[in-house]
PDB file of C-alpha atoms in Angstrom:
ATOM      1  CA  LYS A   1     -50.976 -49.731  16.370  1.00 72.00           C
ATOM      2  CA  ALA A   2     -48.577 -48.901  19.115  1.00 82.00           C
ATOM      3  CA  GLY A   3     -45.921 -46.384  18.172  1.00 92.00           C
ATOM      4  CA  VAL A   4     -42.174 -46.676  18.331  1.00 96.00           C
ATOM      5  CA  THR A   5     -41.002 -47.315  21.862  1.00 96.00           C
ATOM      6  CA  GLN A   6     -37.581 -46.630  23.272  1.00 97.00           C
ATOM      7  CA  THR A   7     -36.088 -47.728  26.559  1.00 97.00           C
ATOM      8  CA  PRO A   8     -34.863 -46.385  28.807  1.00 97.00           C
ATOM      9  CA  ARG A   9     -36.152 -42.829  28.461  1.00 96.00           C
ATOM     10  CA  TYR A  10     -33.406 -41.321  30.580  1.00 96.00           C
ATOM     11  CA  LEU A  11     -29.939 -42.521  31.403  1.00 96.00           C
ATOM     12  CA  ILE A  12     -26.974 -41.158  33.331  1.00 97.00           C
ATOM     13  CA  LYS A  13     -23.536 -42.663  32.780  1.00 97.00           C
ATOM     14  CA  THR A  14     -19.957 -41.684  33.493  1.00 97.00           C
ATOM     15  CA  ARG A  15     -17.108 -41.300  31.053  1.00 97.00           C
ATOM     16  CA  GLY A  16     -15.581 -44.563  29.956  1.00 97.00           C
ATOM     17  CA  GLN A  17     -18.676 -46.630  30.565  1.00 97.00           C
ATOM     18  CA  GLN A  18     -20.738 -48.238  27.839  1.00 98.00           C
ATOM     19  CA  VAL A  19     -24.460 -48.015  27.246  1.00 98.00           C
ATOM     20  CA  THR A  20     -27.096 -49.966  25.334  1.00 98.00           C
ATOM     21  CA  LEU A  21     -30.314 -48.361  24.119  1.00 98.00           C
ATOM     22  CA  SER A  22     -33.311 -50.284  22.868  1.00 98.00           C
ATOM     23  CA  CYS A  23     -35.904 -49.540  20.217  1.00 98.00           C
ATOM     24  CA  SER A  24     -39.073 -51.440  19.349  1.00 98.00           C
ATOM     25  CA  PRO A  25     -40.473 -50.409  15.963  1.00 97.00           C
ATOM     26  CA  ILE A  26     -44.093 -50.179  14.961  1.00 96.00           C
ATOM     27  CA  SER A  27     -45.494 -53.649  14.348  1.00 95.00           C
ATOM     28  CA  GLY A  28     -44.775 -54.734  10.775  1.00 93.00           C
ATOM     29  CA  HIS A  29     -42.022 -52.183  10.223  1.00 93.00           C
ATOM     30  CA  ARG A  30     -38.779 -53.733   9.077  1.00 93.00           C
ATOM     31  CA  SER A  31     -36.449 -50.734   8.993  1.00 92.00           C
ATOM     32  CA  VAL A  32     -35.037 -49.032  12.071  1.00 95.00           C
ATOM     33  CA  SER A  33     -32.878 -45.917  11.929  1.00 94.00           C
ATOM     34  CA  TRP A  34     -31.051 -44.169  14.741  1.00 96.00           C
ATOM     35  CA  TYR A  35     -30.338 -40.448  15.096  1.00 96.00           C
ATOM     36  CA  GLN A  36     -28.400 -38.360  17.566  1.00 97.00           C
ATOM     37  CA  GLN A  37     -29.765 -34.937  18.518  1.00 95.00           C
ATOM     38  CA  THR A  38     -27.585 -32.338  20.247  1.00 94.00           C
ATOM     39  CA  PRO A  39     -27.976 -28.558  20.568  1.00 90.00           C
ATOM     40  CA  GLY A  40     -24.754 -27.946  18.690  1.00 87.00           C
ATOM     41  CA  GLN A  41     -24.927 -30.483  15.869  1.00 90.00           C
ATOM     42  CA  GLY A  42     -28.669 -30.864  15.523  1.00 91.00           C
ATOM     43  CA  LEU A  43     -30.086 -34.132  14.240  1.00 93.00           C
ATOM     44  CA  GLN A  44     -27.532 -36.494  12.764  1.00 93.00           C
ATOM     45  CA  PHE A  45     -28.043 -39.903  11.215  1.00 92.00           C
ATOM     46  CA  LEU A  46     -26.268 -42.776  12.938  1.00 95.00           C
ATOM     47  CA  PHE A  47     -27.299 -45.913  11.055  1.00 92.00           C
ATOM     48  CA  GLU A  48     -30.165 -47.862   9.537  1.00 93.00           C
ATOM     49  CA  TYR A  49     -30.953 -51.541   9.945  1.00 94.00           C
ATOM     50  CA  PHE A  50     -33.188 -53.596   7.705  1.00 92.00           C
ATOM     51  CA  SER A  51     -33.690 -57.345   7.927  1.00 91.00           C
ATOM     52  CA  GLU A  52     -30.997 -57.602  10.600  1.00 94.00           C
ATOM     53  CA  THR A  53     -28.394 -55.975   8.332  1.00 94.00           C
ATOM     54  CA  GLN A  54     -26.891 -52.526   8.561  1.00 93.00           C
ATOM     55  CA  ARG A  55     -27.842 -50.811   5.316  1.00 90.00           C
ATOM     56  CA  ASN A  56     -26.551 -47.330   5.917  1.00 87.00           C
ATOM     57  CA  LYS A  57     -24.151 -45.607   8.267  1.00 91.00           C
ATOM     58  CA  GLY A  58     -23.503 -42.012   9.237  1.00 91.00           C
ATOM     59  CA  ASN A  59     -20.201 -40.355  10.129  1.00 91.00           C
ATOM     60  CA  PHE A  60     -19.764 -41.564  13.665  1.00 95.00           C
ATOM     61  CA  PRO A  61     -16.779 -43.347  15.230  1.00 96.00           C
ATOM     62  CA  GLY A  62     -16.708 -47.092  15.673  1.00 95.00           C
ATOM     63  CA  ARG A  63     -17.664 -46.681  19.347  1.00 97.00           C
ATOM     64  CA  PHE A  64     -21.208 -46.409  18.055  1.00 97.00           C
ATOM     65  CA  SER A  65     -22.663 -49.714  16.945  1.00 97.00           C
ATOM     66  CA  GLY A  66     -26.002 -51.337  16.577  1.00 97.00           C
ATOM     67  CA  ARG A  67     -27.852 -54.455  15.694  1.00 97.00           C
ATOM     68  CA  GLN A  68     -31.289 -55.623  14.740  1.00 97.00           C
ATOM     69  CA  PHE A  69     -33.036 -58.768  15.801  1.00 97.00           C
ATOM     70  CA  SER A  70     -35.311 -61.062  13.813  1.00 96.00           C
ATOM     71  CA  ASN A  71     -38.384 -59.362  15.300  1.00 94.00           C
ATOM     72  CA  SER A  72     -37.056 -56.006  13.976  1.00 96.00           C
ATOM     73  CA  ARG A  73     -36.268 -54.687  17.440  1.00 97.00           C
ATOM     74  CA  SER A  74     -32.989 -52.817  17.471  1.00 98.00           C
ATOM     75  CA  GLU A  75     -30.328 -51.902  19.963  1.00 98.00           C
ATOM     76  CA  MET A  76     -27.544 -49.395  19.738  1.00 98.00           C
ATOM     77  CA  ASN A  77     -24.436 -49.499  21.837  1.00 98.00           C
ATOM     78  CA  VAL A  78     -21.960 -46.776  22.665  1.00 97.00           C
ATOM     79  CA  SER A  79     -18.697 -47.900  24.201  1.00 95.00           C
ATOM     80  CA  THR A  80     -16.137 -45.818  26.077  1.00 96.00           C
ATOM     81  CA  LEU A  81     -18.545 -42.947  26.614  1.00 97.00           C
ATOM     82  CA  GLU A  82     -17.327 -39.380  26.204  1.00 97.00           C
ATOM     83  CA  LEU A  83     -18.888 -36.181  27.529  1.00 96.00           C
ATOM     84  CA  GLY A  84     -19.818 -35.242  23.976  1.00 96.00           C
ATOM     85  CA  ASP A  85     -22.014 -38.305  23.677  1.00 97.00           C
ATOM     86  CA  SER A  86     -24.596 -36.603  25.880  1.00 97.00           C
ATOM     87  CA  ALA A  87     -27.587 -36.273  23.591  1.00 97.00           C
ATOM     88  CA  LEU A  88     -31.096 -37.318  22.781  1.00 96.00           C
ATOM     89  CA  TYR A  89     -30.992 -40.556  20.803  1.00 97.00           C
ATOM     90  CA  LEU A  90     -33.960 -41.044  18.541  1.00 96.00           C
ATOM     91  CA  CYS A  91     -35.069 -44.204  16.871  1.00 96.00           C
ATOM     92  CA  ALA A  92     -37.333 -44.211  13.821  1.00 94.00           C
ATOM     93  CA  SER A  93     -39.043 -47.054  12.004  1.00 94.00           C
ATOM     94  CA  SER A  94     -40.487 -47.442   8.536  1.00 90.00           C
ATOM     95  CA  PRO A  95     -42.204 -50.289   6.735  1.00 89.00           C
ATOM     96  CA  GLN A  96     -39.432 -50.801   4.202  1.00 81.00           C
ATOM     97  CA  LEU A  97     -36.057 -49.227   3.534  1.00 74.00           C
ATOM     98  CA  ALA A  98     -36.148 -45.582   4.533  1.00 67.00           C
ATOM     99  CA  ILE A  99     -35.279 -44.088   1.160  1.00 66.00           C
ATOM    100  CA  GLN A 100     -38.791 -42.931   0.343  1.00 65.00           C
ATOM    101  CA  GLU A 101     -40.750 -44.099   3.305  1.00 77.00           C
ATOM    102  CA  THR A 102     -42.057 -41.951   6.095  1.00 84.00           C
ATOM    103  CA  GLN A 103     -40.063 -42.566   9.229  1.00 88.00           C
ATOM    104  CA  TYR A 104     -41.956 -42.679  12.513  1.00 92.00           C
ATOM    105  CA  PHE A 105     -40.009 -41.540  15.524  1.00 94.00           C
ATOM    106  CA  GLY A 106     -39.983 -42.724  19.103  1.00 95.00           C
ATOM    107  CA  PRO A 107     -39.789 -40.360  22.091  1.00 94.00           C
ATOM    108  CA  GLY A 108     -36.053 -40.802  22.410  1.00 95.00           C
ATOM    109  CA  THR A 109     -33.588 -41.767  25.098  1.00 97.00           C
ATOM    110  CA  ARG A 110     -31.882 -38.842  26.795  1.00 96.00           C
ATOM    111  CA  LEU A 111     -28.327 -39.795  27.717  1.00 97.00           C
ATOM    112  CA  LEU A 112     -26.248 -37.705  30.078  1.00 97.00           C
ATOM    113  CA  VAL A 113     -22.566 -38.524  30.391  1.00 97.00           C
ATOM    114  CA  LEU A 114     -20.824 -37.151  33.484  1.00 97.00           C
TER     115      LEU A 114
ATOM    116  CA  ALA B   1     -24.811 -34.080  -1.660  1.00 73.00           C
ATOM    117  CA  GLN B   2     -28.185 -33.209  -0.266  1.00 79.00           C
ATOM    118  CA  SER B   3     -28.483 -30.491   2.346  1.00 87.00           C
ATOM    119  CA  VAL B   4     -31.182 -28.432   4.028  1.00 93.00           C
ATOM    120  CA  THR B   5     -31.117 -24.835   5.215  1.00 95.00           C
ATOM    121  CA  GLN B   6     -33.779 -23.428   7.490  1.00 96.00           C
ATOM    122  CA  LEU B   7     -33.806 -19.656   7.561  1.00 93.00           C
ATOM    123  CA  GLY B   8     -34.286 -18.346  11.065  1.00 91.00           C
ATOM    124  CA  SER B   9     -33.511 -20.415  14.129  1.00 94.00           C
ATOM    125  CA  HIS B  10     -36.349 -18.687  15.964  1.00 96.00           C
ATOM    126  CA  VAL B  11     -39.629 -17.282  14.685  1.00 97.00           C
ATOM    127  CA  SER B  12     -42.178 -15.501  16.835  1.00 97.00           C
ATOM    128  CA  VAL B  13     -45.765 -14.812  15.765  1.00 97.00           C
ATOM    129  CA  SER B  14     -48.932 -13.642  17.465  1.00 97.00           C
ATOM    130  CA  GLU B  15     -51.836 -15.999  17.938  1.00 97.00           C
ATOM    131  CA  GLY B  16     -54.004 -15.876  14.825  1.00 97.00           C
ATOM    132  CA  ALA B  17     -51.199 -14.616  12.595  1.00 97.00           C
ATOM    133  CA  LEU B  18     -49.708 -16.358   9.578  1.00 97.00           C
ATOM    134  CA  VAL B  19     -46.956 -18.852  10.244  1.00 98.00           C
ATOM    135  CA  LEU B  20     -44.178 -19.064   7.637  1.00 98.00           C
ATOM    136  CA  LEU B  21     -41.157 -21.271   8.239  1.00 98.00           C
ATOM    137  CA  ARG B  22     -38.590 -21.285   5.474  1.00 97.00           C
ATOM    138  CA  CYS B  23     -36.707 -24.258   4.120  1.00 96.00           C
ATOM    139  CA  ASN B  24     -34.338 -24.456   1.172  1.00 95.00           C
ATOM    140  CA  TYR B  25     -32.736 -27.657   0.017  1.00 92.00           C
ATOM    141  CA  SER B  26     -30.050 -28.770  -2.333  1.00 88.00           C
ATOM    142  CA  SER B  27     -30.345 -32.081  -4.085  1.00 79.00           C
ATOM    143  CA  SER B  28     -28.889 -33.566  -7.217  1.00 72.00           C
ATOM    144  CA  VAL B  29     -31.899 -35.806  -7.679  1.00 73.00           C
ATOM    145  CA  PRO B  30     -35.642 -35.244  -7.314  1.00 74.00           C
ATOM    146  CA  PRO B  31     -35.991 -34.767  -3.590  1.00 82.00           C
ATOM    147  CA  TYR B  32     -38.224 -36.348  -1.041  1.00 89.00           C
ATOM    148  CA  LEU B  33     -38.977 -33.590   1.469  1.00 92.00           C
ATOM    149  CA  PHE B  34     -40.435 -33.703   4.943  1.00 94.00           C
ATOM    150  CA  TRP B  35     -41.470 -31.400   7.746  1.00 96.00           C
ATOM    151  CA  TYR B  36     -41.373 -32.743  11.279  1.00 96.00           C
ATOM    152  CA  VAL B  37     -42.415 -31.077  14.539  1.00 97.00           C
ATOM    153  CA  GLN B  38     -40.890 -31.711  17.942  1.00 95.00           C
ATOM    154  CA  TYR B  39     -42.626 -30.723  21.149  1.00 92.00           C
ATOM    155  CA  PRO B  40     -40.554 -30.397  24.334  1.00 87.00           C
ATOM    156  CA  ASN B  41     -39.220 -33.695  25.637  1.00 81.00           C
ATOM    157  CA  GLN B  42     -40.774 -35.626  22.793  1.00 85.00           C
ATOM    158  CA  GLY B  43     -39.698 -37.284  19.580  1.00 89.00           C
ATOM    159  CA  LEU B  44     -40.408 -36.020  16.085  1.00 92.00           C
ATOM    160  CA  GLN B  45     -43.879 -36.125  14.561  1.00 93.00           C
ATOM    161  CA  LEU B  46     -44.428 -36.000  10.813  1.00 92.00           C
ATOM    162  CA  LEU B  47     -46.362 -32.930   9.673  1.00 96.00           C
ATOM    163  CA  LEU B  48     -46.285 -33.549   5.941  1.00 95.00           C
ATOM    164  CA  LYS B  49     -44.168 -34.913   3.125  1.00 92.00           C
ATOM    165  CA  TYR B  50     -43.574 -34.393  -0.575  1.00 92.00           C
ATOM    166  CA  THR B  51     -42.470 -37.244  -2.787  1.00 87.00           C
ATOM    167  CA  THR B  52     -44.017 -36.749  -6.227  1.00 83.00           C
ATOM    168  CA  GLY B  53     -47.168 -35.269  -7.714  1.00 84.00           C
ATOM    169  CA  ALA B  54     -49.004 -32.229  -6.410  1.00 87.00           C
ATOM    170  CA  THR B  55     -46.585 -29.562  -5.284  1.00 89.00           C
ATOM    171  CA  LEU B  56     -48.905 -28.173  -2.602  1.00 95.00           C
ATOM    172  CA  VAL B  57     -48.938 -30.627   0.246  1.00 95.00           C
ATOM    173  CA  LYS B  58     -51.393 -30.497   3.113  1.00 96.00           C
ATOM    174  CA  GLY B  59     -50.471 -31.894   6.474  1.00 95.00           C
ATOM    175  CA  ILE B  60     -51.828 -32.253   9.941  1.00 94.00           C
ATOM    176  CA  ASN B  61     -52.922 -29.432  12.255  1.00 93.00           C
ATOM    177  CA  GLY B  62     -53.675 -27.078   9.355  1.00 96.00           C
ATOM    178  CA  PHE B  63     -50.112 -26.898   8.030  1.00 97.00           C
ATOM    179  CA  GLU B  64     -49.208 -27.022   4.371  1.00 97.00           C
ATOM    180  CA  ALA B  65     -46.069 -26.664   2.297  1.00 97.00           C
ATOM    181  CA  GLU B  66     -45.361 -25.948  -1.331  1.00 95.00           C
ATOM    182  CA  PHE B  67     -42.558 -27.587  -3.276  1.00 93.00           C
ATOM    183  CA  LYS B  68     -40.987 -25.051  -5.635  1.00 93.00           C
ATOM    184  CA  LYS B  69     -38.339 -26.702  -7.750  1.00 90.00           C
ATOM    185  CA  SER B  70     -37.197 -23.452  -9.391  1.00 90.00           C
ATOM    186  CA  GLU B  71     -36.537 -21.927  -5.983  1.00 92.00           C
ATOM    187  CA  THR B  72     -35.393 -25.183  -4.324  1.00 92.00           C
ATOM    188  CA  SER B  73     -37.742 -24.332  -1.497  1.00 94.00           C
ATOM    189  CA  PHE B  74     -40.258 -26.166   0.643  1.00 96.00           C
ATOM    190  CA  HIS B  75     -41.647 -23.513   2.991  1.00 97.00           C
ATOM    191  CA  LEU B  76     -44.149 -24.454   5.698  1.00 98.00           C
ATOM    192  CA  THR B  77     -47.198 -22.284   6.287  1.00 98.00           C
ATOM    193  CA  LYS B  78     -50.277 -22.126   8.464  1.00 98.00           C
ATOM    194  CA  PRO B  79     -52.869 -19.363   8.003  1.00 97.00           C
ATOM    195  CA  SER B  80     -53.604 -18.821  11.682  1.00 97.00           C
ATOM    196  CA  ALA B  81     -51.228 -19.682  14.518  1.00 97.00           C
ATOM    197  CA  HIS B  82     -52.473 -21.351  17.669  1.00 96.00           C
ATOM    198  CA  MET B  83     -50.740 -21.417  21.020  1.00 96.00           C
ATOM    199  CA  SER B  84     -50.403 -25.189  20.695  1.00 95.00           C
ATOM    200  CA  ASP B  85     -48.229 -24.711  17.577  1.00 96.00           C
ATOM    201  CA  ALA B  86     -45.306 -23.575  19.718  1.00 96.00           C
ATOM    202  CA  ALA B  87     -42.615 -26.178  19.094  1.00 97.00           C
ATOM    203  CA  GLU B  88     -39.476 -26.814  17.074  1.00 97.00           C
ATOM    204  CA  TYR B  89     -39.885 -27.555  13.386  1.00 98.00           C
ATOM    205  CA  PHE B  90     -37.469 -29.486  11.222  1.00 97.00           C
ATOM    206  CA  CYS B  91     -37.264 -29.650   7.468  1.00 96.00           C
ATOM    207  CA  ALA B  92     -35.590 -32.746   6.054  1.00 93.00           C
ATOM    208  CA  VAL B  93     -34.583 -34.266   2.739  1.00 90.00           C
ATOM    209  CA  VAL B  94     -33.871 -37.907   2.029  1.00 84.00           C
ATOM    210  CA  ASN B  95     -30.580 -38.465   0.273  1.00 76.00           C
ATOM    211  CA  GLN B  96     -29.907 -41.158  -2.278  1.00 71.00           C
ATOM    212  CA  GLY B  97     -28.777 -43.538   0.423  1.00 72.00           C
ATOM    213  CA  GLY B  98     -32.004 -43.182   2.350  1.00 72.00           C
ATOM    214  CA  LYS B  99     -30.621 -41.020   5.119  1.00 80.00           C
ATOM    215  CA  LEU B 100     -32.798 -38.222   6.441  1.00 85.00           C
ATOM    216  CA  ILE B 101     -30.778 -35.006   6.316  1.00 89.00           C
ATOM    217  CA  PHE B 102     -32.253 -32.440   8.688  1.00 93.00           C
ATOM    218  CA  GLY B 103     -32.067 -28.694   8.823  1.00 95.00           C
ATOM    219  CA  GLN B 104     -30.984 -27.037  12.048  1.00 95.00           C
ATOM    220  CA  GLY B 105     -34.560 -26.474  13.128  1.00 96.00           C
ATOM    221  CA  THR B 106     -36.729 -23.434  13.699  1.00 97.00           C
ATOM    222  CA  GLU B 107     -38.226 -22.774  17.087  1.00 97.00           C
ATOM    223  CA  LEU B 108     -41.690 -21.273  16.764  1.00 97.00           C
ATOM    224  CA  SER B 109     -43.063 -19.115  19.572  1.00 97.00           C
ATOM    225  CA  VAL B 110     -46.698 -18.005  19.623  1.00 97.00           C
ATOM    226  CA  LYS B 111     -47.602 -14.906  21.611  1.00 96.00           C
ATOM    227  CA  PRO B 112     -51.107 -14.491  23.040  1.00 94.00           C
TER     228      PRO B 112
END
């Protein structure tokens, strides 16, 4: 099976802009989770989607949002970008809800905000 | 609330030496524990996981970890380091809501 794919791999934006990142889970996986990785804060959970519904949310401002489509593909959106949003954004998929499932990670999208 | 502490942000070993990466967790419920590895410019790859059952868990690339409830530890070991093991390693616990809570990571260097 193909692994988790994320597009784009690299992105440069300026402050105030918005960005949309895409994640295609492993075929048959219904749960998609998003994480932000920065040198200072490490890996932090953003949210989890399952069956097109947000099931779990981390401690991020409302500028961070996401959605999941009927084919389980997911997008996350960050509006009004700030310099601190520069990070590696990782998507992970699992067959069912993530609570005891192994999550399989994509290669990430590296976002640089100037 | 669940949390993970990885002792040592950087560990350096010689090729062929024992690798020991330390992880302690706190959890109010029986934990699900994971070790992931991240190579430069890549995502995370699962090394091994503990959910229930045998406390000694074997993973890929010769790594293993032992769940010790009395010590709230889940240390990662490999008997003989290889140059290709150089990477960043993350210990993680799943909280009751299904979120993966990660430690800060340990960067492993392997000297020839």
